[in-house]
Tab-separated table of C-alpha atoms and ligand atoms in Angstrom:
chain	number	residue	atom	x	y	z
A	1	UNK	CA	6.969	25.232	-17.650
A	2	UNK	CA	9.048	24.283	-20.565
A	3	UNK	CA	12.053	22.292	-21.261
A	4	UNK	CA	14.362	24.885	-22.294
A	5	UNK	CA	13.761	26.860	-19.175
A	6	UNK	CA	14.430	23.999	-16.811
A	7	UNK	CA	17.359	23.088	-18.610
A	8	UNK	CA	18.919	26.436	-18.433
A	9	UNK	CA	19.055	26.180	-14.338
A	10	UNK	CA	19.947	22.499	-14.713
A	11	UNK	CA	23.427	21.480	-12.950
A	12	UNK	CA	23.165	17.642	-13.184
A	13	UNK	CA	25.063	15.278	-15.538
A	14	UNK	CA	22.200	12.714	-15.954
A	15	UNK	CA	18.997	13.818	-14.289
A	16	UNK	CA	16.944	15.782	-16.683
A	17	UNK	CA	19.397	15.789	-19.586
A	18	UNK	CA	16.445	14.459	-21.434
A	19	UNK	CA	13.140	16.082	-20.242
A	20	UNK	CA	9.803	16.033	-21.713
A	21	UNK	CA	7.324	18.455	-20.583
A	22	UNK	CA	3.591	17.533	-21.456
A	23	UNK	CA	0.460	19.599	-20.738
A	24	UNK	CA	-1.444	16.680	-19.688
A	25	UNK	CA	-1.085	12.855	-19.394
A	26	UNK	CA	-3.002	10.201	-17.601
A	27	UNK	CA	0.093	9.463	-15.309
A	28	UNK	CA	3.641	10.476	-15.959
A	29	UNK	CA	4.844	7.041	-14.156
A	30	UNK	CA	2.864	5.149	-17.073
A	31	UNK	CA	4.245	7.337	-19.680
A	32	UNK	CA	7.901	7.076	-18.352
A	33	UNK	CA	7.361	3.022	-18.179
A	34	UNK	CA	6.488	3.073	-21.963
A	35	UNK	CA	9.530	5.406	-22.497
A	36	UNK	CA	11.808	3.052	-20.671
A	37	UNK	CA	10.667	0.047	-22.438
A	38	UNK	CA	11.536	1.969	-25.666
A	39	UNK	CA	15.067	2.583	-24.584
A	40	UNK	CA	14.990	6.139	-23.235
A	41	UNK	CA	18.320	6.925	-21.506
A	42	UNK	CA	19.192	6.858	-18.014
A	43	UNK	CA	18.095	10.089	-16.143
A	44	UNK	CA	15.275	10.796	-18.418
A	45	UNK	CA	12.673	13.063	-16.796
A	46	UNK	CA	8.848	13.283	-17.939
A	47	UNK	CA	6.942	16.257	-16.343
A	48	UNK	CA	3.326	17.006	-16.881
A	49	UNK	CA	1.147	20.322	-15.910
A	50	UNK	CA	-1.644	17.989	-15.234
A	51	UNK	CA	-2.493	14.385	-14.809
A	52	UNK	CA	-5.807	12.821	-15.205
A	53	UNK	CA	-5.213	9.550	-13.661
A	54	UNK	CA	-2.125	10.327	-11.409
A	55	UNK	CA	-1.497	7.280	-9.261
A	56	UNK	CA	-0.490	6.453	-5.769
A	57	UNK	CA	0.445	3.065	-4.057
A	58	UNK	CA	-2.163	0.187	-4.419
A	59	UNK	CA	-3.696	2.019	-7.415
A	60	UNK	CA	-4.819	4.934	-5.142
A	61	UNK	CA	-5.280	8.023	-6.984
A	62	UNK	CA	-3.140	11.106	-6.811
A	63	UNK	CA	-4.818	14.591	-7.209
A	64	UNK	CA	-2.663	16.299	-9.888
A	65	UNK	CA	-4.488	19.483	-11.085
A	66	UNK	CA	-3.096	21.766	-13.914
A	67	UNK	CA	-0.504	24.211	-13.173
A	68	UNK	CA	-0.053	23.815	-9.176
A	69	UNK	CA	2.386	21.076	-8.966
A	70	UNK	CA	5.418	19.247	-10.062
A	71	UNK	CA	4.031	15.918	-11.293
A	72	UNK	CA	7.131	14.213	-12.636
A	73	UNK	CA	8.749	10.741	-13.351
A	74	UNK	CA	12.437	9.990	-13.402
A	75	UNK	CA	13.715	6.980	-15.421
A	76	UNK	CA	16.761	5.441	-13.790
A	77	UNK	CA	18.825	2.396	-14.836
A	78	UNK	CA	21.090	1.635	-11.912
A	79	UNK	CA	23.070	-1.530	-11.916
A	80	UNK	CA	21.722	-2.859	-8.412
A	81	UNK	CA	19.745	-5.784	-7.254
A	82	UNK	CA	16.049	-5.694	-7.459
A	83	UNK	CA	15.980	-6.095	-3.578
A	84	UNK	CA	17.808	-2.875	-3.151
A	85	UNK	CA	15.199	-0.679	-5.396
A	86	UNK	CA	12.822	0.203	-2.773
A	87	UNK	CA	15.564	2.186	-0.824
A	88	UNK	CA	15.272	4.755	-3.655
A	89	UNK	CA	12.002	5.891	-2.068
A	90	UNK	CA	14.003	6.850	1.109
A	91	UNK	CA	16.802	8.327	-1.027
A	92	UNK	CA	14.365	10.707	-3.114
A	93	UNK	CA	12.264	11.423	-0.016
A	94	UNK	CA	15.701	12.587	1.981
A	95	UNK	CA	16.842	14.759	-1.367
A	96	UNK	CA	13.149	16.268	-1.382
A	97	UNK	CA	13.363	17.094	2.476
A	98	UNK	CA	16.745	18.615	1.940
A	99	UNK	CA	15.778	20.735	-1.129
A	100	UNK	CA	12.704	22.126	1.016
A	101	UNK	CA	15.029	22.969	3.818
A	102	UNK	CA	17.588	24.711	1.746
A	103	UNK	CA	15.169	26.624	-0.470
A	104	UNK	CA	12.343	27.410	1.880
A	105	UNK	CA	13.931	27.241	5.111
A	106	UNK	CA	11.204	25.024	6.692
A	107	UNK	CA	11.551	21.757	8.357
A	108	UNK	CA	10.367	18.786	6.243
A	109	UNK	CA	9.418	15.554	7.928
A	110	UNK	CA	9.404	12.050	6.086
A	111	UNK	CA	6.748	9.821	6.850
A	112	UNK	CA	8.110	6.186	6.062
A	113	UNK	CA	8.112	5.021	3.367
A	114	UNK	CA	7.133	7.422	0.929
A	115	UNK	CA	5.592	10.634	2.166
A	116	UNK	CA	7.004	14.255	2.671
A	117	UNK	CA	5.255	16.181	5.373
A	118	UNK	CA	5.152	19.917	6.204
A	119	UNK	CA	3.554	20.727	9.297
A	120	UNK	CA	1.996	17.375	9.624
A	121	UNK	CA	0.324	17.586	6.256
A	122	UNK	CA	1.333	15.665	3.249
A	123	UNK	CA	3.153	17.843	0.604
A	124	UNK	CA	4.596	15.146	-1.691
A	125	UNK	CA	4.276	11.493	-2.320
A	126	UNK	CA	6.819	9.001	-3.997
A	127	UNK	CA	5.978	6.095	-6.152
A	128	UNK	CA	8.503	3.471	-7.393
A	129	UNK	CA	7.774	1.292	-10.218
A	130	UNK	CA	10.455	-1.290	-10.777
A	131	UNK	CA	11.076	-3.591	-13.892
A	132	UNK	CA	13.658	-6.415	-13.207
A	133	UNK	CA	14.953	-9.580	-13.994
A	134	UNK	CA	15.618	-12.122	-11.299
A	135	UNK	CA	18.930	-10.520	-10.414
A	136	UNK	CA	19.217	-7.190	-12.255
A	137	UNK	CA	17.038	-4.094	-12.134
A	138	UNK	CA	16.170	-3.173	-15.880
A	139	UNK	CA	14.938	0.358	-14.961
A	140	UNK	CA	13.353	1.996	-12.067
A	141	UNK	CA	10.601	4.758	-12.596
A	142	UNK	CA	10.887	7.218	-9.695
A	143	UNK	CA	7.335	9.117	-9.446
A	144	UNK	CA	7.232	12.242	-7.457
A	145	UNK	CA	4.255	14.414	-6.840
A	146	UNK	CA	4.880	17.774	-5.204
A	147	UNK	CA	1.908	19.997	-4.428
A	148	UNK	CA	3.503	23.404	-4.966
A	149	UNK	CA	1.260	26.324	-5.421
A	150	UNK	CA	-1.984	25.158	-4.042
A	151	UNK	CA	-4.202	27.304	-1.685
A	152	UNK	CA	-6.310	25.029	0.784
A	153	UNK	CA	-9.343	25.254	-1.280
A	154	UNK	CA	-7.560	23.794	-4.586
A	155	UNK	CA	-7.357	20.540	-2.812
A	156	UNK	CA	-10.711	18.193	-3.056
A	157	UNK	CA	-12.796	18.309	0.608
A	158	UNK	CA	-11.247	14.792	1.517
A	159	UNK	CA	-7.805	16.118	1.272
A	160	UNK	CA	-7.874	19.662	2.625
A	161	UNK	CA	-7.348	18.692	6.345
A	162	UNK	CA	-4.410	16.315	5.426
A	163	UNK	CA	-2.632	17.959	2.463
A	164	UNK	CA	-0.697	21.250	2.109
A	165	UNK	CA	1.789	22.619	-0.561
A	166	UNK	CA	5.047	24.256	-0.716
A	167	UNK	CA	3.746	27.840	-1.031
A	168	UNK	CA	1.102	27.367	1.653
A	169	UNK	CA	3.778	25.827	4.124
A	170	UNK	CA	6.309	28.720	3.231
A	171	UNK	CA	3.753	31.408	3.169
A	172	UNK	CA	4.897	32.782	-0.450
A	173	UNK	CA	4.745	31.860	-3.823
A	174	UNK	CA	7.358	29.111	-4.759
A	175	UNK	CA	8.871	29.053	-8.337
A	176	UNK	CA	8.407	25.671	-9.756
A	177	UNK	CA	11.067	25.524	-12.252
A	178	UNK	CA	13.625	26.863	-9.562
A	179	UNK	CA	12.466	24.178	-6.931
A	180	UNK	CA	12.716	21.545	-9.577
A	181	UNK	CA	16.290	22.234	-10.959
A	182	UNK	CA	17.411	22.290	-7.093
A	183	UNK	CA	15.654	19.119	-6.277
A	184	UNK	CA	16.983	17.266	-9.329
A	185	UNK	CA	20.627	18.483	-8.580
A	186	UNK	CA	20.161	17.394	-4.925
A	187	UNK	CA	18.554	14.055	-5.831
A	188	UNK	CA	21.428	13.406	-8.441
A	189	UNK	CA	23.847	13.800	-5.526
A	190	UNK	CA	22.095	11.329	-3.207
A	191	UNK	CA	21.612	8.768	-5.945
A	192	UNK	CA	25.192	8.619	-7.017
A	193	UNK	CA	25.960	8.057	-3.574
A	194	UNK	CA	23.447	5.397	-3.202
A	195	UNK	CA	24.836	3.543	-6.104
A	196	UNK	CA	28.395	3.763	-4.681
A	197	UNK	CA	27.730	3.134	-0.839
A	198	UNK	CA	24.242	1.651	-0.817
A	199	UNK	CA	21.653	2.679	1.457
A	200	UNK	CA	23.994	2.659	4.818
A	201	UNK	CA	24.786	6.401	4.770
A	202	UNK	CA	20.991	7.374	4.535
A	203	UNK	CA	19.870	5.306	7.559
A	204	UNK	CA	20.604	7.955	10.148
A	205	UNK	CA	19.537	11.316	8.284
A	206	UNK	CA	16.384	9.461	7.422
A	207	UNK	CA	15.480	8.172	10.812
A	208	UNK	CA	16.025	11.744	12.083
A	209	UNK	CA	13.535	13.102	9.771
A	210	UNK	CA	11.065	10.329	10.155
A	211	UNK	CA	7.804	11.313	11.481
A	212	UNK	CA	6.885	7.957	12.870
A	213	UNK	CA	10.091	7.278	15.103
A	214	UNK	CA	9.107	7.058	18.835
A	215	UNK	CA	5.370	7.097	18.159
A	216	UNK	CA	2.581	4.434	18.723
A	217	UNK	CA	1.667	3.438	15.406
A	218	UNK	CA	-0.738	1.126	13.678
A	219	UNK	CA	0.323	-0.868	10.422
A	220	UNK	CA	-1.675	-3.131	8.105
A	221	UNK	CA	0.695	-6.207	7.357
A	222	UNK	CA	-1.456	-7.980	4.540
A	223	UNK	CA	-4.761	-8.325	6.483
A	224	UNK	CA	-2.943	-8.408	9.897
A	225	UNK	CA	-3.108	-5.012	12.202
A	226	UNK	CA	0.145	-4.657	13.958
A	227	UNK	CA	0.269	-2.291	16.482
A	228	UNK	CA	3.470	-0.877	18.698
A	229	UNK	CA	6.030	1.670	18.949
A	230	UNK	CA	8.124	2.527	15.679
A	231	UNK	CA	11.790	2.477	17.079
A	232	UNK	CA	13.967	2.691	13.892
A	233	UNK	CA	14.785	2.080	10.454
A	234	UNK	CA	16.704	-0.946	9.708
A	235	UNK	CA	19.675	-1.136	7.425
A	236	UNK	CA	17.699	-2.153	4.456
A	237	UNK	CA	15.407	0.689	4.982
A	238	UNK	CA	12.430	-1.265	6.852
A	239	UNK	CA	10.524	0.180	9.506
A	240	UNK	CA	11.060	-1.494	12.917
A	241	UNK	CA	7.806	-1.623	15.250
A	242	UNK	CA	8.370	-2.995	18.899
A	243	UNK	CA	5.531	-4.608	20.369
A	244	UNK	CA	6.505	-5.708	23.932
A	245	UNK	CA	9.213	-8.286	23.394
A	246	UNK	CA	8.425	-8.745	19.673
A	247	UNK	CA	9.985	-6.819	17.081
A	248	UNK	CA	8.213	-6.565	13.502
A	249	UNK	CA	10.160	-5.672	10.640
A	250	UNK	CA	7.979	-3.830	7.812
A	251	UNK	CA	9.330	-3.877	4.261
A	252	UNK	CA	6.150	-2.206	2.781
A	253	UNK	CA	2.586	-0.991	4.095
A	254	UNK	CA	0.593	1.669	5.414
A	255	UNK	CA	1.411	3.022	8.882
A	256	UNK	CA	-0.609	5.273	10.872
A	257	UNK	CA	0.286	7.129	13.922
A	258	UNK	CA	-1.968	6.688	16.661
A	259	UNK	CA	-0.162	8.734	19.576
A	260	UNK	CA	3.138	10.466	20.301
B	301	LIG	C1	1.812	8.298	-2.932
B	301	LIG	O1	1.088	7.237	-2.676
B	301	LIG	O2	1.875	9.226	-2.172
B	301	LIG	C2	2.541	8.378	-4.315
B	301	LIG	C3	2.051	9.449	-5.043
B	301	LIG	C4	2.867	9.682	-6.199
B	301	LIG	C5	2.368	10.625	-7.266
B	301	LIG	C6	3.591	10.804	-8.450
B	301	LIG	S1	2.970	12.198	-9.535
B	301	LIG	C7	3.854	11.691	-10.564
B	301	LIG	C8	4.056	10.346	-10.686
B	301	LIG	N1	2.924	9.742	-11.670
B	301	LIG	C9	2.148	9.177	-10.996
B	301	LIG	O3	1.033	8.664	-11.517
B	301	LIG	N2	2.357	9.046	-9.686
B	301	LIG	C10	3.486	9.816	-9.386
B	301	LIG	P1	0.174	6.934	-1.460
B	301	LIG	O4	1.191	6.743	-0.344
B	301	LIG	O5	-0.709	5.528	-1.912
B	301	LIG	O6	-0.926	8.039	-1.184
B	301	LIG	C11	-1.972	8.164	-1.766
B	301	LIG	C12	-2.902	8.961	-1.073
B	301	LIG	O7	-2.441	10.455	-0.688
B	301	LIG	C13	-4.596	9.173	-1.750
B	301	LIG	O8	-5.254	7.960	-1.198
B	301	LIG	C14	-4.957	10.249	-0.870
B	301	LIG	O9	-5.471	10.088	0.429
B	301	LIG	C15	-3.527	11.247	-0.799
B	301	LIG	N3	-3.575	12.365	-1.871
B	301	LIG	C16	-4.036	12.043	-3.217
B	301	LIG	N4	-3.654	13.185	-3.870
B	301	LIG	C17	-2.722	14.133	-2.893
B	301	LIG	C18	-2.152	15.302	-2.845
B	301	LIG	N5	-1.984	15.915	-4.096
B	301	LIG	N6	-1.516	15.581	-2.017
B	301	LIG	C19	-1.464	15.010	-0.670
B	301	LIG	N7	-2.282	13.855	-0.639
B	301	LIG	C20	-2.807	13.249	-1.680
């Protein structure tokens, strides 16, 4: 993929207007943070064919082999409070799910807070890096890793049961540039709405697509294991778990579905 090819199909005002396509990089999020510190404009996209040290949350690794995925980071400079920034993970997930449904005609689920699932398997993950002062966001790097062209054996053995790609789920090859331009256009629409109206309009559609709602789940809160039924997403984007009479509001963490 190259910047010219992508820009030709791009129908956005800010997202991807500056786009840097790299052959190989350790992590597009790390690269984007450096660029943001250097003054890169709002909406700058860094896209890599391969990441040698792709990252997930809590410094977990993200498998990013050459030529098979969309490994990208977007620099945003929203005028929002730092506490509102994690909402961008939900907004981005929703834009991704809608793009998958529109372009591939398959139902996408979102596993709170940052996974996109097809047929119960992880197809994409989102990683938000925030730089902020006490009151204002300086910039946010929205990292998105989307498995696009993988066959099952392109994943390492430990991921084969739990991961899938757009092509695998759609049972046809998916054009990466076309998918990317559609996703950036969709994300920009949602992003502008988020800036204007906050997270409120996103709660219902997110809840509808959230794979955890109504299920019995386990969650690690610090070192404490919490179990209960996931009952909703609150107005701040947190996951609400009901355990008998208690409600636990989870703002971050790892949640596992135990049963339906
Ligand atoms: C995530 O973390 O899901 C966020 C992944 C974000 C990756 C993008 S790629 C562009 C940008 N630059 C970066 O360096 N990162 C971002 P988390 O929820 O912590 O999930 C990580 C876990 O997902 C790993 O521990 C594996 O179990 C699994 N995993 C790793 N690679 C995968 C892949 N390609 N597909 C599906 N699952 C994967």
